[in-house]
mmCIF file with all atom_site columns, C-alpha atoms in Angstrom:
data_model
loop_
_atom_site.group_PDB
_atom_site.id
_atom_site.type_symbol
_atom_site.label_atom_id
_atom_site.label_alt_id
_atom_site.label_comp_id
_atom_site.label_asym_id
_atom_site.label_entity_id
_atom_site.label_seq_id
_atom_site.pdbx_PDB_ins_code
_atom_site.Cartn_x
_atom_site.Cartn_y
_atom_site.Cartn_z
_atom_site.occupancy
_atom_site.B_iso_or_equiv
_atom_site.pdbx_formal_charge
_atom_site.auth_seq_id
_atom_site.auth_comp_id
_atom_site.auth_asym_id
_atom_site.auth_atom_id
_atom_site.pdbx_PDB_model_num
ATOM 1   C CA . ASP Q 1 1   ? -46.987 -5.617  19.544 1.00 0.00 ? 1   ASP Q CA 1
ATOM 2   C CA . ALA Q 1 2   ? -47.687 -3.347  22.500 1.00 0.00 ? 2   ALA Q CA 1
ATOM 3   C CA . ASP Q 1 3   ? -49.172 -4.904  25.635 1.00 0.00 ? 3   ASP Q CA 1
ATOM 4   C CA . VAL Q 1 4   ? -51.775 -2.126  25.856 1.00 0.00 ? 4   VAL Q CA 1
ATOM 5   C CA . THR Q 1 5   ? -53.062 -0.749  22.561 1.00 0.00 ? 5   THR Q CA 1
ATOM 6   C CA . GLN Q 1 6   ? -55.141 2.368   22.191 1.00 0.00 ? 6   GLN Q CA 1
ATOM 7   C CA . THR Q 1 7   ? -57.012 3.454   19.082 1.00 0.00 ? 7   THR Q CA 1
ATOM 8   C CA . PRO Q 1 8   ? -57.079 5.967   17.586 1.00 0.00 ? 8   PRO Q CA 1
ATOM 9   C CA . ARG Q 1 9   ? -53.745 7.627   18.472 1.00 0.00 ? 9   ARG Q CA 1
ATOM 10  C CA . ASN Q 1 10  ? -54.988 11.018  17.364 1.00 0.00 ? 10  ASN Q CA 1
ATOM 11  C CA . ARG Q 1 11  ? -58.486 12.324  16.760 1.00 0.00 ? 11  ARG Q CA 1
ATOM 12  C CA . ILE Q 1 12  ? -60.017 15.676  15.951 1.00 0.00 ? 12  ILE Q CA 1
ATOM 13  C CA . THR Q 1 13  ? -63.768 15.911  16.412 1.00 0.00 ? 13  THR Q CA 1
ATOM 14  C CA . LYS Q 1 14  ? -66.420 18.595  16.471 1.00 0.00 ? 14  LYS Q CA 1
ATOM 15  C CA . THR Q 1 15  ? -68.358 19.824  19.473 1.00 0.00 ? 15  THR Q CA 1
ATOM 16  C CA . GLY Q 1 16  ? -71.449 17.712  20.076 1.00 0.00 ? 16  GLY Q CA 1
ATOM 17  C CA . LYS Q 1 17  ? -70.192 14.618  18.307 1.00 0.00 ? 17  LYS Q CA 1
ATOM 18  C CA . ARG Q 1 18  ? -70.077 11.215  19.961 1.00 0.00 ? 18  ARG Q CA 1
ATOM 19  C CA . ILE Q 1 19  ? -66.677 9.607   20.020 1.00 0.00 ? 19  ILE Q CA 1
ATOM 20  C CA . MET Q 1 20  ? -65.322 6.315   21.300 1.00 0.00 ? 20  MET Q CA 1
ATOM 21  C CA . LEU Q 1 21  ? -61.764 5.581   22.340 1.00 0.00 ? 21  LEU Q CA 1
ATOM 22  C CA . GLU Q 1 22  ? -60.776 1.937   22.435 1.00 0.00 ? 22  GLU Q CA 1
ATOM 23  C CA . CYS Q 1 23  ? -58.292 0.021   24.511 1.00 0.00 ? 23  CYS Q CA 1
ATOM 24  C CA . SER Q 1 24  ? -57.200 -3.592  24.283 1.00 0.00 ? 24  SER Q CA 1
ATOM 25  C CA . GLN Q 1 25  ? -54.603 -5.459  26.318 1.00 0.00 ? 25  GLN Q CA 1
ATOM 26  C CA . THR Q 1 26  ? -52.691 -8.694  26.023 1.00 0.00 ? 26  THR Q CA 1
ATOM 27  C CA . LYS Q 1 27  ? -51.435 -8.708  29.635 1.00 0.00 ? 27  LYS Q CA 1
ATOM 28  C CA . GLY Q 1 28  ? -54.306 -10.856 30.889 1.00 0.00 ? 28  GLY Q CA 1
ATOM 29  C CA . HIS Q 1 29  ? -55.008 -8.339  33.657 1.00 0.00 ? 29  HIS Q CA 1
ATOM 30  C CA . ASP Q 1 30  ? -58.416 -7.971  35.256 1.00 0.00 ? 30  ASP Q CA 1
ATOM 31  C CA . ARG Q 1 31  ? -58.038 -4.326  36.214 1.00 0.00 ? 31  ARG Q CA 1
ATOM 32  C CA . MET Q 1 32  ? -58.324 -1.612  33.546 1.00 0.00 ? 32  MET Q CA 1
ATOM 33  C CA . TYR Q 1 33  ? -58.375 2.170   33.843 1.00 0.00 ? 33  TYR Q CA 1
ATOM 34  C CA . TRP Q 1 34  ? -58.967 5.308   31.823 1.00 0.00 ? 34  TRP Q CA 1
ATOM 35  C CA . TYR Q 1 35  ? -56.988 8.430   32.705 1.00 0.00 ? 35  TYR Q CA 1
ATOM 36  C CA . ARG Q 1 36  ? -56.970 11.920  31.313 1.00 0.00 ? 36  ARG Q CA 1
ATOM 37  C CA . GLN Q 1 37  ? -53.774 14.017  31.217 1.00 0.00 ? 37  GLN Q CA 1
ATOM 38  C CA . ASP Q 1 38  ? -53.756 17.787  30.958 1.00 0.00 ? 38  ASP Q CA 1
ATOM 39  C CA . PRO Q 1 39  ? -50.685 20.055  31.187 1.00 0.00 ? 39  PRO Q CA 1
ATOM 40  C CA . GLY Q 1 40  ? -50.059 20.984  34.808 1.00 0.00 ? 40  GLY Q CA 1
ATOM 41  C CA . LEU Q 1 41  ? -52.821 18.717  36.108 1.00 0.00 ? 41  LEU Q CA 1
ATOM 42  C CA . GLY Q 1 42  ? -51.174 15.334  35.910 1.00 0.00 ? 42  GLY Q CA 1
ATOM 43  C CA . LEU Q 1 43  ? -53.133 12.116  35.393 1.00 0.00 ? 43  LEU Q CA 1
ATOM 44  C CA . ARG Q 1 44  ? -56.726 12.070  36.580 1.00 0.00 ? 44  ARG Q CA 1
ATOM 45  C CA . LEU Q 1 45  ? -58.813 8.925   36.817 1.00 0.00 ? 45  LEU Q CA 1
ATOM 46  C CA . ILE Q 1 46  ? -62.010 8.867   34.734 1.00 0.00 ? 46  ILE Q CA 1
ATOM 47  C CA . TYR Q 1 47  ? -63.287 5.298   35.165 1.00 0.00 ? 47  TYR Q CA 1
ATOM 48  C CA . TYR Q 1 48  ? -61.901 1.979   36.300 1.00 0.00 ? 48  TYR Q CA 1
ATOM 49  C CA . SER Q 1 49  ? -62.981 -1.645  36.083 1.00 0.00 ? 49  SER Q CA 1
ATOM 50  C CA . PHE Q 1 50  ? -61.850 -4.594  38.177 1.00 0.00 ? 50  PHE Q CA 1
ATOM 51  C CA . ASP Q 1 51  ? -63.587 -7.191  36.005 1.00 0.00 ? 51  ASP Q CA 1
ATOM 52  C CA . VAL Q 1 52  ? -66.144 -7.387  33.211 1.00 0.00 ? 52  VAL Q CA 1
ATOM 53  C CA . LYS Q 1 53  ? -69.072 -6.882  35.581 1.00 0.00 ? 53  LYS Q CA 1
ATOM 54  C CA . ASP Q 1 54  ? -67.456 -4.191  37.716 1.00 0.00 ? 54  ASP Q CA 1
ATOM 55  C CA . ILE Q 1 55  ? -67.366 -0.558  36.568 1.00 0.00 ? 55  ILE Q CA 1
ATOM 56  C CA . ASN Q 1 56  ? -66.503 2.348   38.863 1.00 0.00 ? 56  ASN Q CA 1
ATOM 57  C CA . LYS Q 1 57  ? -66.445 6.111   38.481 1.00 0.00 ? 57  LYS Q CA 1
ATOM 58  C CA . GLY Q 1 58  ? -63.205 7.928   39.034 1.00 0.00 ? 58  GLY Q CA 1
ATOM 59  C CA . GLU Q 1 59  ? -62.677 11.516  40.080 1.00 0.00 ? 59  GLU Q CA 1
ATOM 60  C CA . ILE Q 1 60  ? -63.761 13.122  36.769 1.00 0.00 ? 60  ILE Q CA 1
ATOM 61  C CA . SER Q 1 61  ? -66.406 10.827  35.218 1.00 0.00 ? 61  SER Q CA 1
ATOM 62  C CA . ASP Q 1 62  ? -68.950 13.502  34.229 1.00 0.00 ? 62  ASP Q CA 1
ATOM 63  C CA . GLY Q 1 63  ? -69.390 13.628  30.445 1.00 0.00 ? 63  GLY Q CA 1
ATOM 64  C CA . TYR Q 1 64  ? -67.844 10.186  29.951 1.00 0.00 ? 64  TYR Q CA 1
ATOM 65  C CA . SER Q 1 65  ? -69.091 6.608   29.871 1.00 0.00 ? 65  SER Q CA 1
ATOM 66  C CA . VAL Q 1 66  ? -67.299 3.273   29.545 1.00 0.00 ? 66  VAL Q CA 1
ATOM 67  C CA . SER Q 1 67  ? -67.922 -0.256  28.415 1.00 0.00 ? 67  SER Q CA 1
ATOM 68  C CA . ARG Q 1 68  ? -65.986 -3.375  29.407 1.00 0.00 ? 68  ARG Q CA 1
ATOM 69  C CA . GLN Q 1 69  ? -66.703 -5.670  26.488 1.00 0.00 ? 69  GLN Q CA 1
ATOM 70  C CA . ALA Q 1 70  ? -64.327 -8.412  27.603 1.00 0.00 ? 70  ALA Q CA 1
ATOM 71  C CA . GLN Q 1 71  ? -61.441 -8.886  29.982 1.00 0.00 ? 71  GLN Q CA 1
ATOM 72  C CA . ALA Q 1 72  ? -59.130 -7.502  27.322 1.00 0.00 ? 72  ALA Q CA 1
ATOM 73  C CA . LYS Q 1 73  ? -61.236 -4.589  26.059 1.00 0.00 ? 73  LYS Q CA 1
ATOM 74  C CA . PHE Q 1 74  ? -62.273 -1.374  27.762 1.00 0.00 ? 74  PHE Q CA 1
ATOM 75  C CA . SER Q 1 75  ? -63.688 1.533   25.754 1.00 0.00 ? 75  SER Q CA 1
ATOM 76  C CA . LEU Q 1 76  ? -64.298 5.151   26.725 1.00 0.00 ? 76  LEU Q CA 1
ATOM 77  C CA . SER Q 1 77  ? -67.079 7.212   25.150 1.00 0.00 ? 77  SER Q CA 1
ATOM 78  C CA . LEU Q 1 78  ? -67.736 10.911  25.046 1.00 0.00 ? 78  LEU Q CA 1
ATOM 79  C CA . GLU Q 1 79  ? -71.463 11.138  24.372 1.00 0.00 ? 79  GLU Q CA 1
ATOM 80  C CA . SER Q 1 80  ? -71.408 14.774  23.285 1.00 0.00 ? 80  SER Q CA 1
ATOM 81  C CA . ALA Q 1 81  ? -67.864 16.091  23.041 1.00 0.00 ? 81  ALA Q CA 1
ATOM 82  C CA . ILE Q 1 82  ? -67.040 19.583  24.278 1.00 0.00 ? 82  ILE Q CA 1
ATOM 83  C CA . PRO Q 1 83  ? -63.837 21.614  23.827 1.00 0.00 ? 83  PRO Q CA 1
ATOM 84  C CA . ASN Q 1 84  ? -62.696 21.244  27.458 1.00 0.00 ? 84  ASN Q CA 1
ATOM 85  C CA . GLN Q 1 85  ? -62.476 17.500  26.876 1.00 0.00 ? 85  GLN Q CA 1
ATOM 86  C CA . THR Q 1 86  ? -59.492 18.184  24.649 1.00 0.00 ? 86  THR Q CA 1
ATOM 87  C CA . ALA Q 1 87  ? -56.711 16.214  26.330 1.00 0.00 ? 87  ALA Q CA 1
ATOM 88  C CA . LEU Q 1 88  ? -54.408 13.227  26.193 1.00 0.00 ? 88  LEU Q CA 1
ATOM 89  C CA . TYR Q 1 89  ? -56.215 10.045  27.230 1.00 0.00 ? 89  TYR Q CA 1
ATOM 90  C CA . PHE Q 1 90  ? -54.487 6.962   28.588 1.00 0.00 ? 90  PHE Q CA 1
ATOM 91  C CA . CYS Q 1 91  ? -55.698 3.445   29.173 1.00 0.00 ? 91  CYS Q CA 1
ATOM 92  C CA . ALA Q 1 92  ? -53.869 1.340   31.765 1.00 0.00 ? 92  ALA Q CA 1
ATOM 93  C CA . THR Q 1 93  ? -54.016 -2.173  33.175 1.00 0.00 ? 93  THR Q CA 1
ATOM 94  C CA . SER Q 1 94  ? -52.756 -3.845  36.337 1.00 0.00 ? 94  SER Q CA 1
ATOM 95  C CA . ASP Q 1 95  ? -53.024 -7.089  38.243 1.00 0.00 ? 95  ASP Q CA 1
ATOM 96  C CA . SER Q 1 96  ? -51.672 -5.957  41.586 1.00 0.00 ? 96  SER Q CA 1
ATOM 97  C CA . TYR Q 1 97  ? -50.341 -2.958  43.418 1.00 0.00 ? 97  TYR Q CA 1
ATOM 98  C CA . THR Q 1 98  ? -46.884 -3.389  41.928 1.00 0.00 ? 98  THR Q CA 1
ATOM 99  C CA . GLU Q 1 99  ? -47.269 -1.813  38.504 1.00 0.00 ? 99  GLU Q CA 1
ATOM 100 C CA . ALA Q 1 100 ? -49.667 -0.198  36.059 1.00 0.00 ? 100 ALA Q CA 1
ATOM 101 C CA . PHE Q 1 101 ? -49.038 -0.651  32.336 1.00 0.00 ? 101 PHE Q CA 1
ATOM 102 C CA . PHE Q 1 102 ? -50.053 2.238   30.107 1.00 0.00 ? 102 PHE Q CA 1
ATOM 103 C CA . GLY Q 1 103 ? -50.962 2.485   26.461 1.00 0.00 ? 103 GLY Q CA 1
ATOM 104 C CA . GLN Q 1 104 ? -49.368 5.086   24.222 1.00 0.00 ? 104 GLN Q CA 1
ATOM 105 C CA . GLY Q 1 105 ? -52.262 7.471   24.607 1.00 0.00 ? 105 GLY Q CA 1
ATOM 106 C CA . THR Q 1 106 ? -54.919 9.068   22.417 1.00 0.00 ? 106 THR Q CA 1
ATOM 107 C CA . ARG Q 1 107 ? -54.605 12.766  21.696 1.00 0.00 ? 107 ARG Q CA 1
ATOM 108 C CA . LEU Q 1 108 ? -58.147 14.098  21.365 1.00 0.00 ? 108 LEU Q CA 1
ATOM 109 C CA . THR Q 1 109 ? -58.973 17.569  20.116 1.00 0.00 ? 109 THR Q CA 1
ATOM 110 C CA . VAL Q 1 110 ? -62.542 18.872  20.239 1.00 0.00 ? 110 VAL Q CA 1
ATOM 111 C CA . VAL Q 1 111 ? -63.124 21.907  18.027 1.00 0.00 ? 111 VAL Q CA 1
ATOM 112 C CA . THR K 2 1   ? -59.448 12.476  48.260 1.00 0.00 ? 1   THR K CA 1
ATOM 113 C CA . GLN K 2 2   ? -55.782 11.710  48.750 1.00 0.00 ? 2   GLN K CA 1
ATOM 114 C CA . LEU K 2 3   ? -53.455 14.231  47.143 1.00 0.00 ? 3   LEU K CA 1
ATOM 115 C CA . LEU K 2 4   ? -49.828 13.947  46.118 1.00 0.00 ? 4   LEU K CA 1
ATOM 116 C CA . GLU K 2 5   ? -47.876 17.173  45.757 1.00 0.00 ? 5   GLU K CA 1
ATOM 117 C CA . GLN K 2 6   ? -44.779 17.076  43.575 1.00 0.00 ? 6   GLN K CA 1
ATOM 118 C CA . SER K 2 7   ? -42.033 19.654  43.576 1.00 0.00 ? 7   SER K CA 1
ATOM 119 C CA . PRO K 2 8   ? -40.576 21.296  41.703 1.00 0.00 ? 8   PRO K CA 1
ATOM 120 C CA . GLN K 2 9   ? -43.034 21.382  38.811 1.00 0.00 ? 9   GLN K CA 1
ATOM 121 C CA . PHE K 2 10  ? -40.269 22.239  36.337 1.00 0.00 ? 10  PHE K CA 1
ATOM 122 C CA . LEU K 2 11  ? -36.524 21.657  36.551 1.00 0.00 ? 11  LEU K CA 1
ATOM 123 C CA . SER K 2 12  ? -33.902 22.538  33.959 1.00 0.00 ? 12  SER K CA 1
ATOM 124 C CA . ILE K 2 13  ? -30.298 21.593  34.674 1.00 0.00 ? 13  ILE K CA 1
ATOM 125 C CA . GLN K 2 14  ? -26.992 20.985  32.944 1.00 0.00 ? 14  GLN K CA 1
ATOM 126 C CA . GLU K 2 15  ? -25.607 17.563  32.180 1.00 0.00 ? 15  GLU K CA 1
ATOM 127 C CA . GLY K 2 16  ? -23.611 16.223  35.107 1.00 0.00 ? 16  GLY K CA 1
ATOM 128 C CA . GLU K 2 17  ? -25.567 18.008  37.836 1.00 0.00 ? 17  GLU K CA 1
ATOM 129 C CA . ASN K 2 18  ? -27.415 16.249  40.642 1.00 0.00 ? 18  ASN K CA 1
ATOM 130 C CA . LEU K 2 19  ? -31.091 16.812  41.399 1.00 0.00 ? 19  LEU K CA 1
ATOM 131 C CA . THR K 2 20  ? -33.845 15.749  43.781 1.00 0.00 ? 20  THR K CA 1
ATOM 132 C CA . VAL K 2 21  ? -37.569 15.615  43.103 1.00 0.00 ? 21  VAL K CA 1
ATOM 133 C CA . TYR K 2 22  ? -40.075 15.426  45.949 1.00 0.00 ? 22  TYR K CA 1
ATOM 134 C CA . CYS K 2 23  ? -43.485 13.831  46.373 1.00 0.00 ? 23  CYS K CA 1
ATOM 135 C CA . ASN K 2 24  ? -45.449 14.733  49.496 1.00 0.00 ? 24  ASN K CA 1
ATOM 136 C CA . SER K 2 25  ? -48.850 13.944  50.960 1.00 0.00 ? 25  SER K CA 1
ATOM 137 C CA . SER K 2 26  ? -50.767 14.335  54.194 1.00 0.00 ? 26  SER K CA 1
ATOM 138 C CA . SER K 2 27  ? -52.085 10.790  53.697 1.00 0.00 ? 27  SER K CA 1
ATOM 139 C CA . VAL K 2 28  ? -50.436 7.458   54.319 1.00 0.00 ? 28  VAL K CA 1
ATOM 140 C CA . PHE K 2 29  ? -49.889 5.217   51.319 1.00 0.00 ? 29  PHE K CA 1
ATOM 141 C CA . SER K 2 30  ? -49.334 1.474   51.407 1.00 0.00 ? 30  SER K CA 1
ATOM 142 C CA . SER K 2 31  ? -46.975 1.798   48.468 1.00 0.00 ? 31  SER K CA 1
ATOM 143 C CA . LEU K 2 32  ? -45.663 4.505   46.229 1.00 0.00 ? 32  LEU K CA 1
ATOM 144 C CA . GLN K 2 33  ? -44.495 4.303   42.645 1.00 0.00 ? 33  GLN K CA 1
ATOM 145 C CA . TRP K 2 34  ? -42.374 6.495   40.413 1.00 0.00 ? 34  TRP K CA 1
ATOM 146 C CA . TYR K 2 35  ? -43.032 6.625   36.681 1.00 0.00 ? 35  TYR K CA 1
ATOM 147 C CA . ARG K 2 36  ? -41.196 8.344   33.835 1.00 0.00 ? 36  ARG K CA 1
ATOM 148 C CA . GLN K 2 37  ? -43.041 9.584   30.781 1.00 0.00 ? 37  GLN K CA 1
ATOM 149 C CA . GLU K 2 38  ? -41.482 10.657  27.495 1.00 0.00 ? 38  GLU K CA 1
ATOM 150 C CA . PRO K 2 39  ? -43.281 12.822  24.916 1.00 0.00 ? 39  PRO K CA 1
ATOM 151 C CA . GLY K 2 40  ? -45.829 10.846  22.934 1.00 0.00 ? 40  GLY K CA 1
ATOM 152 C CA . GLU K 2 41  ? -45.653 7.855   25.231 1.00 0.00 ? 41  GLU K CA 1
ATOM 153 C CA . GLY K 2 42  ? -47.437 6.519   28.280 1.00 0.00 ? 42  GLY K CA 1
ATOM 154 C CA . PRO K 2 43  ? -45.805 6.498   31.721 1.00 0.00 ? 43  PRO K CA 1
ATOM 155 C CA . VAL K 2 44  ? -43.413 3.635   32.434 1.00 0.00 ? 44  VAL K CA 1
ATOM 156 C CA . LEU K 2 45  ? -42.767 2.329   35.937 1.00 0.00 ? 45  LEU K CA 1
ATOM 157 C CA . LEU K 2 46  ? -39.320 3.023   37.417 1.00 0.00 ? 46  LEU K CA 1
ATOM 158 C CA . VAL K 2 47  ? -39.752 1.674   40.930 1.00 0.00 ? 47  VAL K CA 1
ATOM 159 C CA . THR K 2 48  ? -42.216 0.711   43.659 1.00 0.00 ? 48  THR K CA 1
ATOM 160 C CA . VAL K 2 49  ? -41.446 1.361   47.327 1.00 0.00 ? 49  VAL K CA 1
ATOM 161 C CA . VAL K 2 50  ? -43.470 -0.348  49.995 1.00 0.00 ? 50  VAL K CA 1
ATOM 162 C CA . THR K 2 51  ? -41.750 -0.144  53.381 1.00 0.00 ? 51  THR K CA 1
ATOM 163 C CA . GLY K 2 52  ? -41.373 3.065   55.366 1.00 0.00 ? 52  GLY K CA 1
ATOM 164 C CA . GLY K 2 53  ? -37.755 4.235   55.197 1.00 0.00 ? 53  GLY K CA 1
ATOM 165 C CA . GLU K 2 54  ? -37.042 2.036   52.183 1.00 0.00 ? 54  GLU K CA 1
ATOM 166 C CA . VAL K 2 55  ? -34.299 3.112   49.795 1.00 0.00 ? 55  VAL K CA 1
ATOM 167 C CA . LYS K 2 56  ? -33.994 1.671   46.294 1.00 0.00 ? 56  LYS K CA 1
ATOM 168 C CA . LYS K 2 57  ? -31.306 2.351   43.747 1.00 0.00 ? 57  LYS K CA 1
ATOM 169 C CA . LEU K 2 58  ? -31.617 2.040   39.984 1.00 0.00 ? 58  LEU K CA 1
ATOM 170 C CA . LYS K 2 59  ? -28.245 2.919   38.469 1.00 0.00 ? 59  LYS K CA 1
ATOM 171 C CA . ARG K 2 60  ? -27.937 6.705   38.981 1.00 0.00 ? 60  ARG K CA 1
ATOM 172 C CA . LEU K 2 61  ? -31.455 7.019   40.432 1.00 0.00 ? 61  LEU K CA 1
ATOM 173 C CA . THR K 2 62  ? -32.106 6.696   44.176 1.00 0.00 ? 62  THR K CA 1
ATOM 174 C CA . PHE K 2 63  ? -35.637 6.458   45.514 1.00 0.00 ? 63  PHE K CA 1
ATOM 175 C CA . GLN K 2 64  ? -36.617 6.864   49.146 1.00 0.00 ? 64  GLN K CA 1
ATOM 176 C CA . PHE K 2 65  ? -39.937 6.267   50.921 1.00 0.00 ? 65  PHE K CA 1
ATOM 177 C CA . GLY K 2 66  ? -40.496 8.326   54.034 1.00 0.00 ? 66  GLY K CA 1
ATOM 178 C CA . ASP K 2 67  ? -40.624 6.623   57.428 1.00 0.00 ? 67  ASP K CA 1
ATOM 179 C CA . ALA K 2 68  ? -44.300 7.549   57.823 1.00 0.00 ? 68  ALA K CA 1
ATOM 180 C CA . ARG K 2 69  ? -45.082 6.471   54.235 1.00 0.00 ? 69  ARG K CA 1
ATOM 181 C CA . LYS K 2 70  ? -46.438 9.928   53.388 1.00 0.00 ? 70  LYS K CA 1
ATOM 182 C CA . ASP K 2 71  ? -43.613 11.175  51.190 1.00 0.00 ? 71  ASP K CA 1
ATOM 183 C CA . SER K 2 72  ? -40.958 10.071  48.755 1.00 0.00 ? 72  SER K CA 1
ATOM 184 C CA . SER K 2 73  ? -37.995 11.481  46.898 1.00 0.00 ? 73  SER K CA 1
ATOM 185 C CA . LEU K 2 74  ? -36.148 10.726  43.689 1.00 0.00 ? 74  LEU K CA 1
ATOM 186 C CA . HIS K 2 75  ? -32.490 11.700  43.470 1.00 0.00 ? 75  HIS K CA 1
ATOM 187 C CA . ILE K 2 76  ? -30.593 11.589  40.188 1.00 0.00 ? 76  ILE K CA 1
ATOM 188 C CA . THR K 2 77  ? -26.810 11.694  40.243 1.00 0.00 ? 77  THR K CA 1
ATOM 189 C CA . ALA K 2 78  ? -24.857 13.113  37.308 1.00 0.00 ? 78  ALA K CA 1
ATOM 190 C CA . ALA K 2 79  ? -27.927 13.736  35.175 1.00 0.00 ? 79  ALA K CA 1
ATOM 191 C CA . GLN K 2 80  ? -27.747 12.992  31.472 1.00 0.00 ? 80  GLN K CA 1
ATOM 192 C CA . PRO K 2 81  ? -29.832 14.306  28.549 1.00 0.00 ? 81  PRO K CA 1
ATOM 193 C CA . GLY K 2 82  ? -31.474 10.887  28.352 1.00 0.00 ? 82  GLY K CA 1
ATOM 194 C CA . ASP K 2 83  ? -32.989 11.511  31.787 1.00 0.00 ? 83  ASP K CA 1
ATOM 195 C CA . THR K 2 84  ? -35.174 14.250  30.306 1.00 0.00 ? 84  THR K CA 1
ATOM 196 C CA . GLY K 2 85  ? -38.861 13.534  30.808 1.00 0.00 ? 85  GLY K CA 1
ATOM 197 C CA . LEU K 2 86  ? -41.876 13.897  33.069 1.00 0.00 ? 86  LEU K CA 1
ATOM 198 C CA . TYR K 2 87  ? -41.456 12.155  36.423 1.00 0.00 ? 87  TYR K CA 1
ATOM 199 C CA . LEU K 2 88  ? -44.679 11.132  38.135 1.00 0.00 ? 88  LEU K CA 1
ATOM 200 C CA . CYS K 2 89  ? -45.215 9.747   41.595 1.00 0.00 ? 89  CYS K CA 1
ATOM 201 C CA . ALA K 2 90  ? -48.284 7.640   42.292 1.00 0.00 ? 90  ALA K CA 1
ATOM 202 C CA . GLY K 2 91  ? -49.628 6.300   45.565 1.00 0.00 ? 91  GLY K CA 1
ATOM 203 C CA . HIS K 2 92  ? -51.692 3.264   46.361 1.00 0.00 ? 92  HIS K CA 1
ATOM 204 C CA . SER K 2 93  ? -53.844 3.616   49.461 1.00 0.00 ? 93  SER K CA 1
ATOM 205 C CA . GLY K 2 94  ? -54.142 -0.077  50.130 1.00 0.00 ? 94  GLY K CA 1
ATOM 206 C CA . GLY K 2 95  ? -56.905 -2.656  50.162 1.00 0.00 ? 95  GLY K CA 1
ATOM 207 C CA . SER K 2 96  ? -58.115 -4.870  47.366 1.00 0.00 ? 96  SER K CA 1
ATOM 208 C CA . ASN K 2 97  ? -59.385 -2.011  45.216 1.00 0.00 ? 97  ASN K CA 1
ATOM 209 C CA . TYR K 2 98  ? -56.193 -1.101  43.426 1.00 0.00 ? 98  TYR K CA 1
ATOM 210 C CA . LYS K 2 99  ? -56.431 2.539   42.465 1.00 0.00 ? 99  LYS K CA 1
ATOM 211 C CA . LEU K 2 100 ? -53.477 4.842   41.938 1.00 0.00 ? 100 LEU K CA 1
ATOM 212 C CA . THR K 2 101 ? -53.456 8.527   42.826 1.00 0.00 ? 101 THR K CA 1
ATOM 213 C CA . PHE K 2 102 ? -50.973 10.492  40.703 1.00 0.00 ? 102 PHE K CA 1
ATOM 214 C CA . GLY K 2 103 ? -49.085 13.657  41.434 1.00 0.00 ? 103 GLY K CA 1
ATOM 215 C CA . LYS K 2 104 ? -48.973 16.377  38.789 1.00 0.00 ? 104 LYS K CA 1
ATOM 216 C CA . GLY K 2 105 ? -45.426 15.517  37.810 1.00 0.00 ? 105 GLY K CA 1
ATOM 217 C CA . THR K 2 106 ? -42.020 17.141  37.542 1.00 0.00 ? 106 THR K CA 1
ATOM 218 C CA . LEU K 2 107 ? -40.861 18.031  34.046 1.00 0.00 ? 107 LEU K CA 1
ATOM 219 C CA . LEU K 2 108 ? -37.087 17.563  33.942 1.00 0.00 ? 108 LEU K CA 1
ATOM 220 C CA . THR K 2 109 ? -34.900 18.920  31.164 1.00 0.00 ? 109 THR K CA 1
ATOM 221 C CA . VAL K 2 110 ? -31.218 18.017  31.140 1.00 0.00 ? 110 VAL K CA 1
ATOM 222 C CA . ASN K 2 111 ? -29.242 20.213  28.778 1.00 0.00 ? 111 ASN K CA 1
ATOM 223 C CA . PRO K 2 112 ? -26.070 18.916  27.105 1.00 0.00 ? 112 PRO K CA 1
#
């Protein structure tokens, strides 16, 4: 089993719909992150959490919200999806500055 | 906001050639990481460099951290088709709030 698991792997949704992307990890790490990847723009940080009670906005948090349900679970929600939120979304975890572990990504298409 | 500029954005070479990818910033980073990402997968860490001037080797890959800790390079010797992928540099600015800033990546294609 993967250390960082994202569900779903692929999702097509309509404009205006609410959608949740889920992430779970078995690494035992406190720190969890949500990134968005677009062609030519690299990885951009949406939200990050250093423990269950600590949630922080990243550089592109508008239109997104998160929930840290437990140390191992961190979900990302799009309250009202719009087409420019079509992207590849990655969850990551870390316990220090030495390495971030990424999930396999969720490809989201908003039509 | 700290920015990392990677160059070139795209690189297509023949098997056996050497190449260098650059990662530059105007900011100082306490450490810098290089990741490789294959299609359909998340990035995977290749190396972390921490000390200014540090050089690390991973088989045919050589990583260098600039003396001022503002830049880094990745050199691949005798590239192989299996080296094809997106190479990302990421910097950590230090402190207890661990947050990585990523460059936009270099997409490398090694043709047989």
